[in-house]
Amino acid sequence: MKMTFRWYGDKADTISLNQIRQIGYVKGIISTLYDIPAGEVWPRERIHALKAEVEAEDLTLEGIESVNIHDDIKIGLPSRDKYIENYIKTLEALGEEGIHLVCYNFMPVFDWTRTDLRKPRPDGSTVMAYDQKYIEGKNPLEFAEEIRKNSLGHDMPGWEPERLSHVLDLFEAYKDVDENKLFDNMVYFLKAIGPVCEKYDMKMAVHPDDPAWPVFGLPRIVRSKETIAKILKAVDKPYNGLTFCAGSLGTNPKNDLPGIIRSFPGRIHFAHVRNLHHFAPGVFEEAVHLSSDGSFDLYEICKALYDIHFEGPIRPDHGRNLWGEQCMPGYGLYDRALGAAYICGLWEAIEKSNR
Ligand code: DNO
């Protein structure tokens, strides 16, 4: 495995590549071109420049999170072919630049959803948290506006302004899209990009839905071992893979996380390793990465990845807000650095005890 860190680029991120380099445990970067709206082609020069910037700090660009999928593809509108064409061009440009991993999601309208971006913990830190009761009966527009306000001027990853500006139109456009349609549209997309993925050895790693159930009545189809197996089987090629995300799949306590990992050897291309603390069904907060602070056993998660010979990038994920850091919710430096160190420690111990 290679320890990586998500970085939003020098305009959007509050953290510099040099700070990430100084963590010491992190060798690779997962990044994106944050300013390019979903559906547009990524210019090869921009990718080249991003890579050069990362390499100038003696780090490597290990993959892209995300190349977002235009909603017309998820809805299955006739215009999807044009957007798929653009997606293919972007994959080509990435492949030409030697990048072989793309994380994306297939969630309608909203990306990952939290109901509280700054829940205080008794020690003075804050965490992101979720309470299903808060979502029920809430108007999605009002909710999107709250997220925007609470992110204190940071564009929240997954909540890009261009998407939020037409939330209600999107809801209208999705009204006939149920789980089956969304699934068919995903398969259509995956088949269409097959040739370019195979040509460039591009690994497509779908990110699970977060939380792992439908929100605001929108279908969600990447949420359990069974739903993932169905997707991987529908396009049964190595390029069609998964981002194993502990925090997303783990929102549903019924998901056996190490079991999910062990079910998909060779098809997990990227891993997001973090913890959650569950209080009740549908009520959780994003805890310290440490196993004893949350509901997941991070040792068992790392062990399962090790046992399936996982060789891709791992990154720590959403962290607490610590020591008064001014940063995007979930994406500060300090707690994710602690998470990276912890995961590397677990990994070294697992490796050595298996020699
Ligand atoms: C949440 C992230 C997601 C992820 C996208 C992938 O923290 O892991 O925003 O990047 O869903 O497209």
Short mmCIF file of C-alpha atoms and ligand atoms in Angstrom, two decimals:
data_model
loop_
_atom_site.label_atom_id
_atom_site.label_comp_id
_atom_site.label_asym_id
_atom_site.label_seq_id
_atom_site.Cartn_x
_atom_site.Cartn_y
_atom_site.Cartn_z
CA MET A 1 0.00 0.00 0.00
CA LYS A 2 1.00 3.56 -0.44
CA MET A 3 -0.05 6.20 2.09
CA THR A 4 -1.64 9.18 0.39
CA PHE A 5 -3.39 12.41 1.29
CA ARG A 6 -6.20 14.22 -0.45
CA TRP A 7 -5.27 17.68 -1.67
CA TYR A 8 -7.59 20.15 -3.39
CA GLY A 9 -4.97 22.21 -5.18
CA ASP A 10 -3.28 25.44 -4.21
CA LYS A 11 -6.39 27.59 -4.71
CA ALA A 12 -8.97 25.60 -2.79
CA ASP A 13 -6.97 23.81 -0.12
CA THR A 14 -5.87 25.41 3.15
CA ILE A 15 -2.89 23.03 3.31
CA SER A 16 0.26 23.17 1.21
CA LEU A 17 1.98 20.27 -0.46
CA ASN A 18 5.02 21.03 1.64
CA GLN A 19 3.00 20.58 4.83
CA ILE A 20 1.79 17.24 3.52
CA ARG A 21 5.33 16.24 2.65
CA GLN A 22 6.42 17.05 6.19
CA ILE A 23 3.94 14.57 7.64
CA GLY A 24 6.58 12.04 6.63
CA TYR A 25 4.19 9.11 6.52
CA VAL A 26 2.56 10.29 3.33
CA LYS A 27 4.21 9.63 -0.01
CA GLY A 28 1.45 10.22 -2.53
CA ILE A 29 -1.21 12.76 -3.36
CA ILE A 30 -4.77 12.26 -4.45
CA SER A 31 -6.00 15.39 -6.14
CA THR A 32 -8.36 16.86 -8.67
CA LEU A 33 -8.87 19.91 -10.85
CA TYR A 34 -11.40 21.38 -8.53
CA ASP A 35 -12.44 24.28 -10.74
CA ILE A 36 -13.50 22.21 -13.75
CA PRO A 37 -17.24 21.54 -13.68
CA ALA A 38 -18.54 18.00 -14.15
CA GLY A 39 -18.96 17.24 -17.83
CA GLU A 40 -16.08 19.30 -19.18
CA VAL A 41 -12.90 17.89 -20.67
CA TRP A 42 -9.77 18.25 -18.55
CA PRO A 43 -7.00 19.89 -20.56
CA ARG A 44 -3.89 17.78 -20.65
CA GLU A 45 -1.65 20.77 -19.79
CA ARG A 46 -3.55 21.30 -16.54
CA ILE A 47 -3.03 17.66 -15.56
CA HIS A 48 0.62 17.91 -16.48
CA ALA A 49 1.02 21.05 -14.36
CA LEU A 50 -0.71 19.43 -11.38
CA LYS A 51 1.56 16.44 -11.58
CA ALA A 52 4.65 18.62 -11.83
CA GLU A 53 3.56 20.65 -8.82
CA VAL A 54 3.12 17.49 -6.74
CA GLU A 55 6.42 16.02 -7.89
CA ALA A 56 8.27 19.22 -7.08
CA GLU A 57 7.60 18.34 -3.40
CA ASP A 58 8.95 14.86 -3.90
CA LEU A 59 5.46 13.37 -3.75
CA THR A 60 3.69 11.39 -6.47
CA LEU A 61 0.26 11.97 -7.94
CA GLU A 62 -1.30 8.60 -7.23
CA GLY A 63 -4.79 9.23 -8.51
CA ILE A 64 -7.68 11.55 -9.07
CA GLU A 65 -10.58 12.04 -6.68
CA SER A 66 -12.79 12.83 -8.39
CA VAL A 67 -13.57 13.20 -12.02
CA ASN A 68 -17.22 13.92 -11.30
CA ILE A 69 -19.92 12.39 -13.45
CA HIS A 70 -22.37 14.77 -15.06
CA ASP A 71 -25.93 14.30 -13.80
CA ASP A 72 -27.20 13.74 -17.38
CA ILE A 73 -25.20 10.48 -17.37
CA LYS A 74 -26.74 9.39 -14.08
CA ILE A 75 -30.23 10.41 -15.21
CA GLY A 76 -29.72 8.75 -18.61
CA LEU A 77 -30.66 11.73 -20.78
CA PRO A 78 -29.85 11.68 -24.51
CA SER A 79 -27.15 14.28 -23.83
CA ARG A 80 -25.28 11.69 -21.79
CA ASP A 81 -23.35 10.49 -24.83
CA LYS A 82 -21.75 13.88 -25.26
CA TYR A 83 -20.75 13.94 -21.59
CA ILE A 84 -19.42 10.39 -21.76
CA GLU A 85 -17.40 11.41 -24.80
CA ASN A 86 -15.92 14.24 -22.71
CA TYR A 87 -15.24 11.86 -19.83
CA ILE A 88 -13.38 9.56 -22.20
CA LYS A 89 -11.25 12.48 -23.38
CA THR A 90 -10.41 13.31 -19.80
CA LEU A 91 -9.45 9.69 -19.11
CA GLU A 92 -7.27 9.74 -22.20
CA ALA A 93 -5.50 12.88 -21.06
CA LEU A 94 -4.97 11.36 -17.59
CA GLY A 95 -3.69 8.14 -19.12
CA GLU A 96 -1.28 10.03 -21.33
CA GLU A 97 0.06 11.72 -18.21
CA GLY A 98 0.64 8.36 -16.54
CA ILE A 99 -2.26 8.50 -14.09
CA HIS A 100 -4.05 5.21 -13.62
CA LEU A 101 -6.61 5.71 -10.87
CA VAL A 102 -9.87 7.63 -10.89
CA CYS A 103 -12.24 7.70 -7.94
CA TYR A 104 -15.78 8.81 -8.76
CA ASN A 105 -19.23 8.39 -7.33
CA PHE A 106 -22.64 7.67 -8.77
CA MET A 107 -24.79 9.46 -6.20
CA PRO A 108 -27.65 11.57 -7.59
CA VAL A 109 -27.55 15.31 -6.82
CA PHE A 110 -25.67 15.24 -3.53
CA ASP A 111 -22.33 13.73 -2.68
CA TRP A 112 -21.64 12.64 0.91
CA THR A 113 -24.00 14.18 3.41
CA ARG A 114 -23.49 15.23 7.04
CA THR A 115 -26.05 17.08 9.13
CA ASP A 116 -23.51 18.79 11.38
CA LEU A 117 -20.13 20.00 10.15
CA ARG A 118 -18.86 21.09 13.55
CA LYS A 119 -20.23 19.04 16.37
CA PRO A 120 -18.31 19.85 19.55
CA ARG A 121 -16.68 17.01 21.44
CA PRO A 122 -16.02 17.28 25.17
CA ASP A 123 -12.29 17.84 24.57
CA GLY A 124 -12.84 21.02 22.53
CA SER A 125 -12.33 19.48 19.09
CA THR A 126 -15.20 19.28 16.61
CA VAL A 127 -16.33 16.54 14.26
CA MET A 128 -18.74 16.09 11.41
CA ALA A 129 -21.83 14.18 12.39
CA TYR A 130 -25.06 12.80 11.01
CA ASP A 131 -28.54 12.42 12.39
CA GLN A 132 -31.14 10.95 10.06
CA LYS A 133 -33.96 12.70 11.97
CA TYR A 134 -32.57 16.00 10.79
CA ILE A 135 -32.89 15.03 7.13
CA GLU A 136 -36.38 13.63 7.34
CA GLY A 137 -38.92 16.16 6.23
CA LYS A 138 -36.26 18.67 5.29
CA ASN A 139 -36.37 20.49 1.99
CA PRO A 140 -33.19 19.64 0.07
CA LEU A 141 -32.71 23.22 -1.05
CA GLU A 142 -32.79 24.48 2.49
CA PHE A 143 -30.37 21.73 3.46
CA ALA A 144 -27.93 22.60 0.66
CA GLU A 145 -28.03 26.23 1.75
CA GLU A 146 -27.22 25.23 5.33
CA ILE A 147 -24.23 23.22 4.19
CA ARG A 148 -23.00 26.17 2.18
CA LYS A 149 -23.31 28.51 5.16
CA ASN A 150 -21.75 26.14 7.65
CA SER A 151 -18.72 25.49 5.50
CA LEU A 152 -17.56 29.04 6.33
CA GLY A 153 -16.57 30.12 2.87
CA HIS A 154 -14.86 26.87 1.85
CA ASP A 155 -16.34 25.14 -1.18
CA MET A 156 -17.12 21.77 0.26
CA PRO A 157 -15.77 18.88 -1.79
CA GLY A 158 -18.77 17.14 -3.27
CA TRP A 159 -20.92 20.21 -2.74
CA GLU A 160 -19.60 22.26 -5.61
CA PRO A 161 -21.55 25.48 -6.16
CA GLU A 162 -22.41 24.69 -9.76
CA ARG A 163 -24.34 21.68 -8.58
CA LEU A 164 -26.05 23.36 -5.67
CA SER A 165 -27.30 26.24 -7.77
CA HIS A 166 -29.87 24.03 -9.47
CA VAL A 167 -30.79 21.49 -6.82
CA LEU A 168 -34.53 21.72 -7.43
CA ASP A 169 -34.22 21.26 -11.20
CA LEU A 170 -32.09 18.23 -10.52
CA PHE A 171 -34.70 16.73 -8.23
CA GLU A 172 -37.26 17.20 -10.99
CA ALA A 173 -34.91 15.59 -13.53
CA TYR A 174 -34.36 12.56 -11.28
CA LYS A 175 -38.03 11.99 -10.53
CA ASP A 176 -38.33 8.92 -12.76
CA VAL A 177 -34.92 7.52 -11.91
CA ASP A 178 -35.28 4.62 -9.52
CA GLU A 179 -32.60 2.22 -8.35
CA ASN A 180 -32.87 0.02 -11.43
CA LYS A 181 -32.57 2.92 -13.84
CA LEU A 182 -29.66 4.40 -11.99
CA PHE A 183 -27.95 1.02 -12.06
CA ASP A 184 -28.55 0.62 -15.82
CA ASN A 185 -27.18 4.11 -16.40
CA MET A 186 -24.09 3.25 -14.42
CA VAL A 187 -23.53 0.10 -16.44
CA TYR A 188 -24.03 2.04 -19.68
CA PHE A 189 -21.37 4.50 -18.56
CA LEU A 190 -18.95 1.79 -17.43
CA LYS A 191 -19.26 -0.10 -20.70
CA ALA A 192 -18.76 3.03 -22.76
CA ILE A 193 -15.51 3.93 -21.02
CA GLY A 194 -14.20 0.35 -21.16
CA PRO A 195 -11.93 0.71 -24.22
CA VAL A 196 -10.16 3.82 -22.93
CA CYS A 197 -9.73 2.28 -19.47
CA GLU A 198 -8.23 -0.85 -20.96
CA LYS A 199 -5.97 1.08 -23.27
CA TYR A 200 -4.47 3.13 -20.45
CA ASP A 201 -4.80 0.61 -17.62
CA MET A 202 -7.10 3.08 -15.92
CA LYS A 203 -8.62 1.82 -12.69
CA MET A 204 -12.06 3.22 -12.05
CA ALA A 205 -12.86 3.09 -8.35
CA VAL A 206 -16.44 3.90 -7.51
CA HIS A 207 -16.90 5.57 -4.16
CA PRO A 208 -19.71 4.15 -2.03
CA ASP A 209 -22.74 6.25 -1.22
CA ASP A 210 -22.54 8.13 2.03
CA PRO A 211 -24.64 7.57 4.01
CA ALA A 212 -25.26 4.13 2.61
CA TRP A 213 -29.00 4.51 2.08
CA PRO A 214 -31.30 6.73 0.01
CA VAL A 215 -31.52 10.33 1.23
CA PHE A 216 -34.18 12.86 0.22
CA GLY A 217 -35.90 10.05 -1.68
CA LEU A 218 -33.03 9.77 -4.17
CA PRO A 219 -31.89 6.25 -5.05
CA ARG A 220 -28.45 5.06 -3.93
CA ILE A 221 -26.93 1.94 -5.37
CA VAL A 222 -23.38 1.53 -3.99
CA ARG A 223 -24.12 0.75 -0.38
CA SER A 224 -23.51 -2.88 0.62
CA LYS A 225 -21.63 -6.02 -0.30
CA GLU A 226 -24.55 -7.16 -2.48
CA THR A 227 -24.97 -3.90 -4.40
CA ILE A 228 -21.22 -3.66 -4.99
CA ALA A 229 -21.04 -7.27 -6.17
CA LYS A 230 -23.84 -6.54 -8.63
CA ILE A 231 -21.97 -3.59 -10.13
CA LEU A 232 -18.64 -5.42 -10.33
CA LYS A 233 -20.32 -8.37 -11.95
CA ALA A 234 -22.31 -6.33 -14.49
CA VAL A 235 -19.02 -5.16 -16.01
CA ASP A 236 -16.72 -7.92 -14.90
CA LYS A 237 -13.41 -6.34 -15.83
CA PRO A 238 -10.53 -5.32 -13.58
CA TYR A 239 -10.89 -1.65 -14.54
CA ASN A 240 -14.34 -1.62 -12.94
CA GLY A 241 -13.44 -1.46 -9.27
CA LEU A 242 -14.22 -0.01 -5.89
CA THR A 243 -12.95 2.65 -3.55
CA PHE A 244 -13.32 0.85 -0.26
CA CYS A 245 -14.46 3.63 2.06
CA ALA A 246 -14.80 2.54 5.68
CA GLY A 247 -16.60 5.68 6.73
CA SER A 248 -19.23 5.50 3.99
CA LEU A 249 -20.00 1.79 4.00
CA GLY A 250 -19.73 1.85 7.77
CA THR A 251 -22.61 4.31 8.11
CA ASN A 252 -24.73 1.19 8.02
CA PRO A 253 -23.66 -0.97 10.98
CA LYS A 254 -24.94 -4.04 9.15
CA ASN A 255 -22.08 -3.73 6.64
CA ASP A 256 -19.28 -6.04 7.72
CA LEU A 257 -16.30 -3.94 6.61
CA PRO A 258 -13.48 -6.53 6.68
CA GLY A 259 -15.94 -8.98 5.09
CA ILE A 260 -16.61 -6.57 2.22
CA ILE A 261 -12.87 -6.14 1.65
CA ARG A 262 -12.31 -9.88 1.61
CA SER A 263 -15.11 -10.33 -0.94
CA PHE A 264 -13.44 -8.26 -3.64
CA PRO A 265 -9.78 -9.16 -4.03
CA GLY A 266 -8.28 -7.53 -7.11
CA ARG A 267 -11.21 -5.15 -7.47
CA ILE A 268 -10.45 -2.67 -4.67
CA HIS A 269 -8.29 0.01 -6.24
CA PHE A 270 -8.26 2.62 -3.50
CA ALA A 271 -9.04 2.69 0.22
CA HIS A 272 -10.32 5.40 2.54
CA VAL A 273 -9.67 4.29 6.07
CA ARG A 274 -11.33 6.03 8.99
CA ASN A 275 -13.64 5.47 11.93
CA LEU A 276 -17.15 6.43 12.97
CA HIS A 277 -18.80 6.30 16.32
CA HIS A 278 -22.38 5.04 16.15
CA PHE A 279 -24.85 6.19 18.80
CA ALA A 280 -28.08 4.75 17.39
CA PRO A 281 -29.27 3.64 13.95
CA GLY A 282 -28.76 6.61 11.60
CA VAL A 283 -26.96 8.66 14.25
CA PHE A 284 -23.18 8.81 14.21
CA GLU A 285 -20.16 11.07 14.35
CA GLU A 286 -16.75 10.88 12.70
CA ALA A 287 -14.50 9.73 15.51
CA VAL A 288 -10.73 9.56 16.00
CA HIS A 289 -9.23 7.06 13.54
CA LEU A 290 -8.18 4.95 16.58
CA SER A 291 -10.21 1.74 16.89
CA SER A 292 -11.07 2.28 20.55
CA ASP A 293 -12.65 5.68 19.88
CA GLY A 294 -15.10 4.45 17.28
CA SER A 295 -17.26 1.57 16.19
CA PHE A 296 -14.86 -0.02 13.69
CA ASP A 297 -11.80 -2.14 14.26
CA LEU A 298 -9.18 -0.42 12.10
CA TYR A 299 -6.75 -3.25 12.70
CA GLU A 300 -9.20 -5.73 11.16
CA ILE A 301 -9.81 -3.39 8.22
CA CYS A 302 -6.08 -3.01 7.54
CA LYS A 303 -5.53 -6.72 8.06
CA ALA A 304 -8.22 -7.56 5.50
CA LEU A 305 -6.62 -5.18 2.99
CA TYR A 306 -3.25 -6.75 3.67
CA ASP A 307 -4.63 -10.26 3.30
CA ILE A 308 -6.15 -9.55 -0.13
CA HIS A 309 -2.72 -8.18 -1.19
CA PHE A 310 -4.06 -4.68 -1.61
CA GLU A 311 -1.38 -2.63 -3.32
CA GLY A 312 -3.17 0.62 -4.10
CA PRO A 313 -3.22 3.91 -2.29
CA ILE A 314 -4.79 4.28 1.14
CA ARG A 315 -5.70 7.61 2.55
CA PRO A 316 -6.90 8.73 5.94
CA ASP A 317 -10.27 10.36 5.60
CA HIS A 318 -12.38 12.99 7.27
CA GLY A 319 -10.69 14.15 10.43
CA ARG A 320 -11.75 16.09 13.47
CA ASN A 321 -11.06 19.77 13.61
CA LEU A 322 -8.20 20.10 16.09
CA TRP A 323 -6.21 22.82 17.78
CA GLY A 324 -8.26 25.62 16.25
CA GLU A 325 -7.20 24.89 12.69
CA GLN A 326 -8.96 26.97 10.01
CA CYS A 327 -9.82 24.46 7.31
CA MET A 328 -12.53 22.81 5.28
CA PRO A 329 -14.68 20.66 7.54
CA GLY A 330 -13.17 17.17 7.62
CA TYR A 331 -10.11 18.12 5.60
CA GLY A 332 -7.73 19.74 8.07
CA LEU A 333 -4.08 18.83 8.32
CA TYR A 334 -3.71 17.71 11.92
CA ASP A 335 -6.19 14.93 12.41
CA ARG A 336 -5.64 13.42 8.99
CA ALA A 337 -1.88 13.43 9.65
CA LEU A 338 -2.54 11.55 12.89
CA GLY A 339 -4.77 9.15 10.95
CA ALA A 340 -2.05 8.52 8.37
CA ALA A 341 0.51 7.81 11.08
CA TYR A 342 -1.83 5.40 12.84
CA ILE A 343 -2.67 3.46 9.68
CA CYS A 344 1.04 3.22 8.77
CA GLY A 345 1.72 1.88 12.27
CA LEU A 346 -0.96 -0.75 11.96
CA TRP A 347 0.31 -1.70 8.51
CA GLU A 348 3.92 -2.09 9.62
CA ALA A 349 2.87 -4.29 12.53
CA ILE A 350 0.69 -6.45 10.30
CA GLU A 351 3.44 -6.81 7.72
CA LYS A 352 6.09 -7.74 10.26
CA SER A 353 3.92 -10.20 12.10
CA ASN A 354 3.20 -11.93 8.79
CA ARG A 355 6.83 -12.40 7.82
C1 DNO B 1 -15.92 12.12 1.12
C2 DNO B 1 -15.26 11.77 -0.11
C3 DNO B 1 -16.19 11.93 -1.27
C4 DNO B 1 -15.61 11.32 -2.51
C5 DNO B 1 -16.52 11.37 -3.66
C6 DNO B 1 -15.96 10.60 -4.81
O1 DNO B 1 -15.25 12.44 1.96
O2 DNO B 1 -14.64 10.59 0.04
O3 DNO B 1 -16.40 13.29 -1.48
O4 DNO B 1 -14.47 12.02 -2.87
O5 DNO B 1 -17.76 10.87 -3.36
O6 DNO B 1 -16.52 11.09 -5.94
#
